[in-house]
PDB file of C-alpha atoms in Angstrom:
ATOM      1  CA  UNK P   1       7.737   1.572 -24.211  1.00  0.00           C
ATOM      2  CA  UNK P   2       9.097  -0.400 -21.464  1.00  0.00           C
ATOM      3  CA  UNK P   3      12.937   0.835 -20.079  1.00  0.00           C
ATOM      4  CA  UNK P   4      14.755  -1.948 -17.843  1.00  0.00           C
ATOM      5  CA  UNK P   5      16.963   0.092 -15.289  1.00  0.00           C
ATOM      6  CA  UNK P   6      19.740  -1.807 -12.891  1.00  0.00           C
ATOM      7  CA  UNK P   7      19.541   0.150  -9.959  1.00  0.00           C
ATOM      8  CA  UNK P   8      22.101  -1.661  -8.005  1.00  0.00           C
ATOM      9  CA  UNK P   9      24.812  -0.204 -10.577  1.00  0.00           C
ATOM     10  CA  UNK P  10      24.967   3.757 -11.759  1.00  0.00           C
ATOM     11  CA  UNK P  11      21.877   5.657 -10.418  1.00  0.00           C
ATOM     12  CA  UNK P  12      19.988   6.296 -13.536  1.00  0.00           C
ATOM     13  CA  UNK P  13      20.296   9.658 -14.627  1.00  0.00           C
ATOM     14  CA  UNK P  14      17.529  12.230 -15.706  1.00  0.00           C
ATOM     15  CA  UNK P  15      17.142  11.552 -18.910  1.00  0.00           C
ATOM     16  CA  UNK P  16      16.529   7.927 -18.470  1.00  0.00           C
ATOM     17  CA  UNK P  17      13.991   8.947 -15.967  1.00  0.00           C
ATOM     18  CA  UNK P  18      12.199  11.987 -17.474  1.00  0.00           C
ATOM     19  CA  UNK P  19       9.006  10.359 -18.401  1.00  0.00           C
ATOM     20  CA  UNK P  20       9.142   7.617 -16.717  1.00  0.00           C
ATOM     21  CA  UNK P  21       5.187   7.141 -14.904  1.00  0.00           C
ATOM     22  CA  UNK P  22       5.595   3.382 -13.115  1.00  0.00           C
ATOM     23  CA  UNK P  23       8.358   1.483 -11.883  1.00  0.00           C
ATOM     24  CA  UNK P  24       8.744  -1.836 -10.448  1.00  0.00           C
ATOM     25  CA  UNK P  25      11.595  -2.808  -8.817  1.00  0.00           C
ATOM     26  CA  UNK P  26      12.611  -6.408  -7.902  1.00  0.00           C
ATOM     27  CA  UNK P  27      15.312  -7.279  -6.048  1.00  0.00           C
ATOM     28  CA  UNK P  28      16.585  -8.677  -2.584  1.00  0.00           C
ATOM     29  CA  UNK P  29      19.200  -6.087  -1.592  1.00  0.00           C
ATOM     30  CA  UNK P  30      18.893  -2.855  -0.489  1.00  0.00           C
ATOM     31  CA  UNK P  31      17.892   0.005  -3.047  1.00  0.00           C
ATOM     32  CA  UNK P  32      18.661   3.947  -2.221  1.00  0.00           C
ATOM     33  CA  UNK P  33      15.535   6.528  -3.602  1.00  0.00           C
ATOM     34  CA  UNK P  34      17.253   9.126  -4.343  1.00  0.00           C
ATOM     35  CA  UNK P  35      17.790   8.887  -8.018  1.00  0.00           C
ATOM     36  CA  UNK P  36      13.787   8.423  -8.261  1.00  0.00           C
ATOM     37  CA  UNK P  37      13.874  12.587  -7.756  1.00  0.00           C
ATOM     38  CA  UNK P  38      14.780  12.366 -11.557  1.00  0.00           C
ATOM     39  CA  UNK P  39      11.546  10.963 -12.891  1.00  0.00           C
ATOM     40  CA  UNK P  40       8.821  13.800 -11.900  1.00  0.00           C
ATOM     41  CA  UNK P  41       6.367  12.088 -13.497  1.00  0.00           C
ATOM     42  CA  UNK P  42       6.299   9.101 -11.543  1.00  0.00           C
ATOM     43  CA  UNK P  43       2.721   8.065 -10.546  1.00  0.00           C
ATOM     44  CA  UNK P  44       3.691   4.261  -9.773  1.00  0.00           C
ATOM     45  CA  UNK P  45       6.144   2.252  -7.745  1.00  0.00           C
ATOM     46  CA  UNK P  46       6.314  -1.326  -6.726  1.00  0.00           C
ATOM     47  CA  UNK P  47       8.792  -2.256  -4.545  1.00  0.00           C
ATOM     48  CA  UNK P  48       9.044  -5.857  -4.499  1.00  0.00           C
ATOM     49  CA  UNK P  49      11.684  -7.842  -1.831  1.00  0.00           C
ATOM     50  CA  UNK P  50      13.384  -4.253  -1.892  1.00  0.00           C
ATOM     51  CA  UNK P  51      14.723  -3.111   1.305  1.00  0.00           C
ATOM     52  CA  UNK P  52      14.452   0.079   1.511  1.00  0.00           C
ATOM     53  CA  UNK P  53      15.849   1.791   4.532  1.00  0.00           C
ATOM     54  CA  UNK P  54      14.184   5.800   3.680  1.00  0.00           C
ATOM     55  CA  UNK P  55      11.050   6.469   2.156  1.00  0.00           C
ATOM     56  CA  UNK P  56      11.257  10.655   2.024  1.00  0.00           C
ATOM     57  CA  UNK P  57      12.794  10.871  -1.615  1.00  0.00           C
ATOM     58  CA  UNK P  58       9.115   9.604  -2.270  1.00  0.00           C
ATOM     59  CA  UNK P  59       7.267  12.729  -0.637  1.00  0.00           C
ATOM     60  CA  UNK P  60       8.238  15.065  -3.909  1.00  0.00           C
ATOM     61  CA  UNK P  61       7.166  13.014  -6.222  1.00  0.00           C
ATOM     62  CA  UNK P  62       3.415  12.405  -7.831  1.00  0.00           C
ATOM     63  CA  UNK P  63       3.174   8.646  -7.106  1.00  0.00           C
ATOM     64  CA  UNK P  64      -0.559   8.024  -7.027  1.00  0.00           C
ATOM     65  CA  UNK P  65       0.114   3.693  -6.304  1.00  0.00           C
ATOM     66  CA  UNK P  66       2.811   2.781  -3.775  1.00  0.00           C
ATOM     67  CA  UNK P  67       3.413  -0.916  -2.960  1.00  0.00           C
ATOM     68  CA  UNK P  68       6.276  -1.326  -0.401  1.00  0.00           C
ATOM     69  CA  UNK P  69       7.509  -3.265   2.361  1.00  0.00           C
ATOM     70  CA  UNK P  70       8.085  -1.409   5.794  1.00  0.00           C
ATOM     71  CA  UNK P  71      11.484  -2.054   6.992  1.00  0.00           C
ATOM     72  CA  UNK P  72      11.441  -1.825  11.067  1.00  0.00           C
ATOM     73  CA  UNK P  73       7.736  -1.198  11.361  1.00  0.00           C
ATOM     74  CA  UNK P  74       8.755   2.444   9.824  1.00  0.00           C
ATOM     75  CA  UNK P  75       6.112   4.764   7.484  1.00  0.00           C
ATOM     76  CA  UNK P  76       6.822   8.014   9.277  1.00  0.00           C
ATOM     77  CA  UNK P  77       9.168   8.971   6.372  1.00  0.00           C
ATOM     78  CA  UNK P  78       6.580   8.785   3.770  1.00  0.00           C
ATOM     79  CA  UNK P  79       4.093  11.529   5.426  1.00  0.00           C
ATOM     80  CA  UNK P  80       2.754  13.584   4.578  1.00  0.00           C
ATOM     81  CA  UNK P  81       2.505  12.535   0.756  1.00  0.00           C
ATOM     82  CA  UNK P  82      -0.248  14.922  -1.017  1.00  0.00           C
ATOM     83  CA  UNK P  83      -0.666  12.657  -3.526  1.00  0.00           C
ATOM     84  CA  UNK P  84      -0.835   8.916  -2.827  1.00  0.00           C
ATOM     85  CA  UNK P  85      -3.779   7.581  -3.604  1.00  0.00           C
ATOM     86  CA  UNK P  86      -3.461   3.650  -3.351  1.00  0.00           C
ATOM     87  CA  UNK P  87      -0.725   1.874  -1.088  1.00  0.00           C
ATOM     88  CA  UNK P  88      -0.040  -1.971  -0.648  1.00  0.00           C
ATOM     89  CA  UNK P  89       1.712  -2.548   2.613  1.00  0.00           C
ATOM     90  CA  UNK P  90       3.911  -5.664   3.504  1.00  0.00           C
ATOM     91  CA  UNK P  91       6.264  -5.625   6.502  1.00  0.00           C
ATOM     92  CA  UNK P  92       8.992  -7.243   7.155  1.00  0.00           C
ATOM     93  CA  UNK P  93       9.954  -8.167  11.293  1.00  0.00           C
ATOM     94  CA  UNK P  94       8.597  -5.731  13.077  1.00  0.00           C
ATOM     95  CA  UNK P  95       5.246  -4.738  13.119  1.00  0.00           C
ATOM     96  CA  UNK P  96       4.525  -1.697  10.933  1.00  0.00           C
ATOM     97  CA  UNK P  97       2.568   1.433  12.681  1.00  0.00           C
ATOM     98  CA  UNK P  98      -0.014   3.137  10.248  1.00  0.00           C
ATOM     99  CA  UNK P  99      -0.143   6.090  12.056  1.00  0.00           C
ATOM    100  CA  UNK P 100       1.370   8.116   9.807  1.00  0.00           C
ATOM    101  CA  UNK P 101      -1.248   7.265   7.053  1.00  0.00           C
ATOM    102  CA  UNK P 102      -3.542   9.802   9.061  1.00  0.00           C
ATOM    103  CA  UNK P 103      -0.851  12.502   6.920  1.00  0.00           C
ATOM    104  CA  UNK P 104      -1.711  11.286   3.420  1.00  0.00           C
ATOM    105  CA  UNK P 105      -5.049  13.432   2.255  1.00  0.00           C
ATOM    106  CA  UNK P 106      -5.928  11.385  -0.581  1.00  0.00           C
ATOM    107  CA  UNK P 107      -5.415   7.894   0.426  1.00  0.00           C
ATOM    108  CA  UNK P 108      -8.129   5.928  -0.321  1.00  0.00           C
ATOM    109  CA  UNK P 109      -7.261   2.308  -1.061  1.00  0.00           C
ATOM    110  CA  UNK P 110      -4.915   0.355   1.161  1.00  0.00           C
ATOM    111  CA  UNK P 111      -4.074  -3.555   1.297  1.00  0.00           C
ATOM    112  CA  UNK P 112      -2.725  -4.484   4.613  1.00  0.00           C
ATOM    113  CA  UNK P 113      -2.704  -8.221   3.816  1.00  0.00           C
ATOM    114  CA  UNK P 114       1.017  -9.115   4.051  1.00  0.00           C
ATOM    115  CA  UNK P 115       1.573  -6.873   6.746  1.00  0.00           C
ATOM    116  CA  UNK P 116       1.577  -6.892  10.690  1.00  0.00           C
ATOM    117  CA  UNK P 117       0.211  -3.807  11.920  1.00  0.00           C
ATOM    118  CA  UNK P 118       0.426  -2.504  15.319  1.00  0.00           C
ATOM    119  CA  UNK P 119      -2.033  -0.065  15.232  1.00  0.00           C
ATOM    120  CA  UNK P 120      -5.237  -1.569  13.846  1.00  0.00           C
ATOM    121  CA  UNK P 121      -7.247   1.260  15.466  1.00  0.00           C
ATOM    122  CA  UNK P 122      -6.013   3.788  13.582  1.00  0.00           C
ATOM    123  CA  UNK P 123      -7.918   2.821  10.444  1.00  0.00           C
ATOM    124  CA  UNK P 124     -11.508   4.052  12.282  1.00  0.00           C
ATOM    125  CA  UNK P 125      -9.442   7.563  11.642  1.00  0.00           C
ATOM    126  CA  UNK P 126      -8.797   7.337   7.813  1.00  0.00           C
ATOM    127  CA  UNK P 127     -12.218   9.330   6.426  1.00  0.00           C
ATOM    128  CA  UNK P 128     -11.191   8.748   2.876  1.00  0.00           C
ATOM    129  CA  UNK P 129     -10.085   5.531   2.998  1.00  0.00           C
ATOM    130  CA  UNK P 130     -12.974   3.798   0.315  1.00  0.00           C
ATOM    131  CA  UNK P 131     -11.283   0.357   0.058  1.00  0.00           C
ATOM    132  CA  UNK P 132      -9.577  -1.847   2.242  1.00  0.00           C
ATOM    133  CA  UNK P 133      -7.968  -5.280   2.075  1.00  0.00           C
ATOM    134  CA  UNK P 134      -7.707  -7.373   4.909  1.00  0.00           C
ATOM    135  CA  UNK P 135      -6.865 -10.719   6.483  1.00  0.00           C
ATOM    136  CA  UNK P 136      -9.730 -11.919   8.625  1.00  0.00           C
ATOM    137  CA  UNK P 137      -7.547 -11.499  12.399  1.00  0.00           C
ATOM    138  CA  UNK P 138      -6.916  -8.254  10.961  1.00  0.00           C
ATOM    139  CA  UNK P 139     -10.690  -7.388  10.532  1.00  0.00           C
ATOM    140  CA  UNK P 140     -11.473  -8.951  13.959  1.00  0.00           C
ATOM    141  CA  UNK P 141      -9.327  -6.781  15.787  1.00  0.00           C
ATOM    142  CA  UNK P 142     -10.152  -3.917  14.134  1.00  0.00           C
ATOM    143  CA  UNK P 143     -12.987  -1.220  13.513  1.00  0.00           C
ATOM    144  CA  UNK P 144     -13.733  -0.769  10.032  1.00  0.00           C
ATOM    145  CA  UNK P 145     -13.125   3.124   8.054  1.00  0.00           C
ATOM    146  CA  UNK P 146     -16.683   5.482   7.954  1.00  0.00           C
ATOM    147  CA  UNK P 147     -16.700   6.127   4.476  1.00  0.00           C
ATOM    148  CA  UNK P 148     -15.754   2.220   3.065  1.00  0.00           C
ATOM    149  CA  UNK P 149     -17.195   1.463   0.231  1.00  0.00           C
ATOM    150  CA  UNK P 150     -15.359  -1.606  -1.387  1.00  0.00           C
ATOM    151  CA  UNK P 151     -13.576  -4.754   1.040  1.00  0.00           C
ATOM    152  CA  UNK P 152     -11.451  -7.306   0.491  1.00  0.00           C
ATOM    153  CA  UNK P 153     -10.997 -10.415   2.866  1.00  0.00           C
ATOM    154  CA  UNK P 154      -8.208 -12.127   1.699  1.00  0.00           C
ATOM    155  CA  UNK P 155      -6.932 -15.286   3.043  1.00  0.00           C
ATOM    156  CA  UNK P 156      -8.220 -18.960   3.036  1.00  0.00           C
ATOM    157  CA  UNK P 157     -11.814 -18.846   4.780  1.00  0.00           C
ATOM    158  CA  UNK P 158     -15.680 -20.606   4.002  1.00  0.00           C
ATOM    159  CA  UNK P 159     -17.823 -18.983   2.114  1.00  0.00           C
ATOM    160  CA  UNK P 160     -20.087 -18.878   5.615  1.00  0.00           C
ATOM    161  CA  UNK P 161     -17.374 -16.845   6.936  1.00  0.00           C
ATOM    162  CA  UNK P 162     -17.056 -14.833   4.204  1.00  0.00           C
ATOM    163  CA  UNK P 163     -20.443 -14.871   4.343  1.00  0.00           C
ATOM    164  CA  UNK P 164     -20.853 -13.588   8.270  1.00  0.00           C
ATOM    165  CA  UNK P 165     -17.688 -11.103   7.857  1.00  0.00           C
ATOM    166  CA  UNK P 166     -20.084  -8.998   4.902  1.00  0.00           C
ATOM    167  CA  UNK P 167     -23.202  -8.674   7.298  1.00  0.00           C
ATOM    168  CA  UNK P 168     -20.467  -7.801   9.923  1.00  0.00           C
ATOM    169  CA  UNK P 169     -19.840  -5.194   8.140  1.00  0.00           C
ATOM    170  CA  UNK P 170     -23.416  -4.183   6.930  1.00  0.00           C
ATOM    171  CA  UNK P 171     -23.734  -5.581   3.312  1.00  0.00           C
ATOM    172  CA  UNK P 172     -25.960  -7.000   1.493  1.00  0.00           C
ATOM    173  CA  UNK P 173     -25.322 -10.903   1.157  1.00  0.00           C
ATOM    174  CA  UNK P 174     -28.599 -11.602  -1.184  1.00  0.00           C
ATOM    175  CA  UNK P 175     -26.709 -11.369  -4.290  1.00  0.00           C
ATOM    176  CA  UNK P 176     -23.289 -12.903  -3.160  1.00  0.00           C
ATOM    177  CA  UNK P 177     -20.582 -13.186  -5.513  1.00  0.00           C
ATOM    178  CA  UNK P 178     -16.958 -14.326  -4.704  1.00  0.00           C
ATOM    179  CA  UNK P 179     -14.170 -13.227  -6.538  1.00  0.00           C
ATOM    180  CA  UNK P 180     -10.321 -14.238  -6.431  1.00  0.00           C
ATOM    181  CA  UNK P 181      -7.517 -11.865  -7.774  1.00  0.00           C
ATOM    182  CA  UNK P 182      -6.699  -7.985  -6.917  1.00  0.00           C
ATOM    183  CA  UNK P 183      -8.931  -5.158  -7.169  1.00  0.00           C
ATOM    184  CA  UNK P 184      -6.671  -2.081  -8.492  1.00  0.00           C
TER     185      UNK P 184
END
C-alpha cells in the first residue's frame, strides 16, 4: 500500500503514520521532522531536494537507510543514531564534516558521491563501514575503511583507471566486471 502525504500542509498525524516503514520525500522547500516521531516504524527515508535545517527528530526512530542532503556542512544532529545502517550523503554549499559518523555503531554502507566532504580522513576510523561509494578525487585524497568489503567508483573514468583504482585498493582485477546502477 502506498500513502502520498503533503508535508508542506498539516503535519500528518499518527494514524497516518503508524505503520508507515519508508518515506520519500521530494520537494524544494524546507521540511520540519518532527511529525516523523509519529511513524515508529520507520526504517527508510529519502530526502530528496529537501532542506532540512535539524536532523535530531531522526535519532528516535529505527531508520535503517537514510539518504539526505547536509545543509551547512552539518551531521552532528544525527549522532549518535543506534540504528542506521546505510546513509547516502549529498551536500549542499558547504562542505559536509563526517565526523560525527564515528557515533553511528552500525553504519556500514555510505555513498559520499554527491557530497563535498571536509574530512576525508575520518573514513580510515569507520571499522564497520563494509561499502563505500566514491568519486575518484574523493578516493585519492583519502585512506580507504579496514574492514571494506564492497566499492563503488562512481563518476566518468577508463576502464584502465577503474582498472588501477581496484589494485589500489588490493583486488583482484583477473575477473573484471563493470557494472552501472546502485548497489543497495
Amino acid at each position: 500500500m502506498t500513502t502520498v502525504l503533503d508535508l508542506t500542509k498539516e503535519p500528518p498525524d499518527e494514524a497516518e503514520l503508524s505503520g508507515v516503514q519508508e518515506i520519500l520525500v521530494h520537494h524544494g522547500g524546507e521540511i520540519d521532522l518532527p511529525p516523523l516521531g509519529a511513524a515508529p516504524s520507520l526504517r527508510s527515508l529519502r530526502l530528496n531536494r529537501a532542506r532540512v535545517p535539524d536532523l535530531s527528530p531522526l535519532r528516535d526512530l529505527p531508520l535503517e537507510r537514510l539518504s539526505v542532503t547536509a545543509r551547512d556542512g552539518d551531521l552532528v544532529s544525527l549522532a549518535p543514531h543506534g540504528t542506521l545502517r546505510t546513509l547516502r550523503l549529498a551536500s549542499a554549499g558547504t562542505p559536509v564534516s563526517i565526523a560525527p559518523l564515528r557515533d553511528l555503531p552500525r553504519l556500514s554502507g555510505l555513498d559520499l558521491t554527491s557530497a563535498e566532504v571536509a574530512d576525508l580522513d575520518v573514513l580510515a576510523d569507520l571499522d564497520g563501514l563494509r561499502y563505500l561509494a566514491m568519486r575518484p578525487d574523493q578516493w585519492q585524497a583519502s585512506t580507504p575503511p579496514p574492514a571494506l568489503a564492497a566499492a563503488s567508483l562512481k563518476g566518468t573514468v577508463t576502464l584502465g583507471a577503474a582498472i588501477r583504482w581496484a589494485v589500489g585498493l588490493g583486488g583482484d582485477t583477473g575477473n573484471v566486471v563493470r557494472h552501472s546502477g546502485h548497489v543497495t
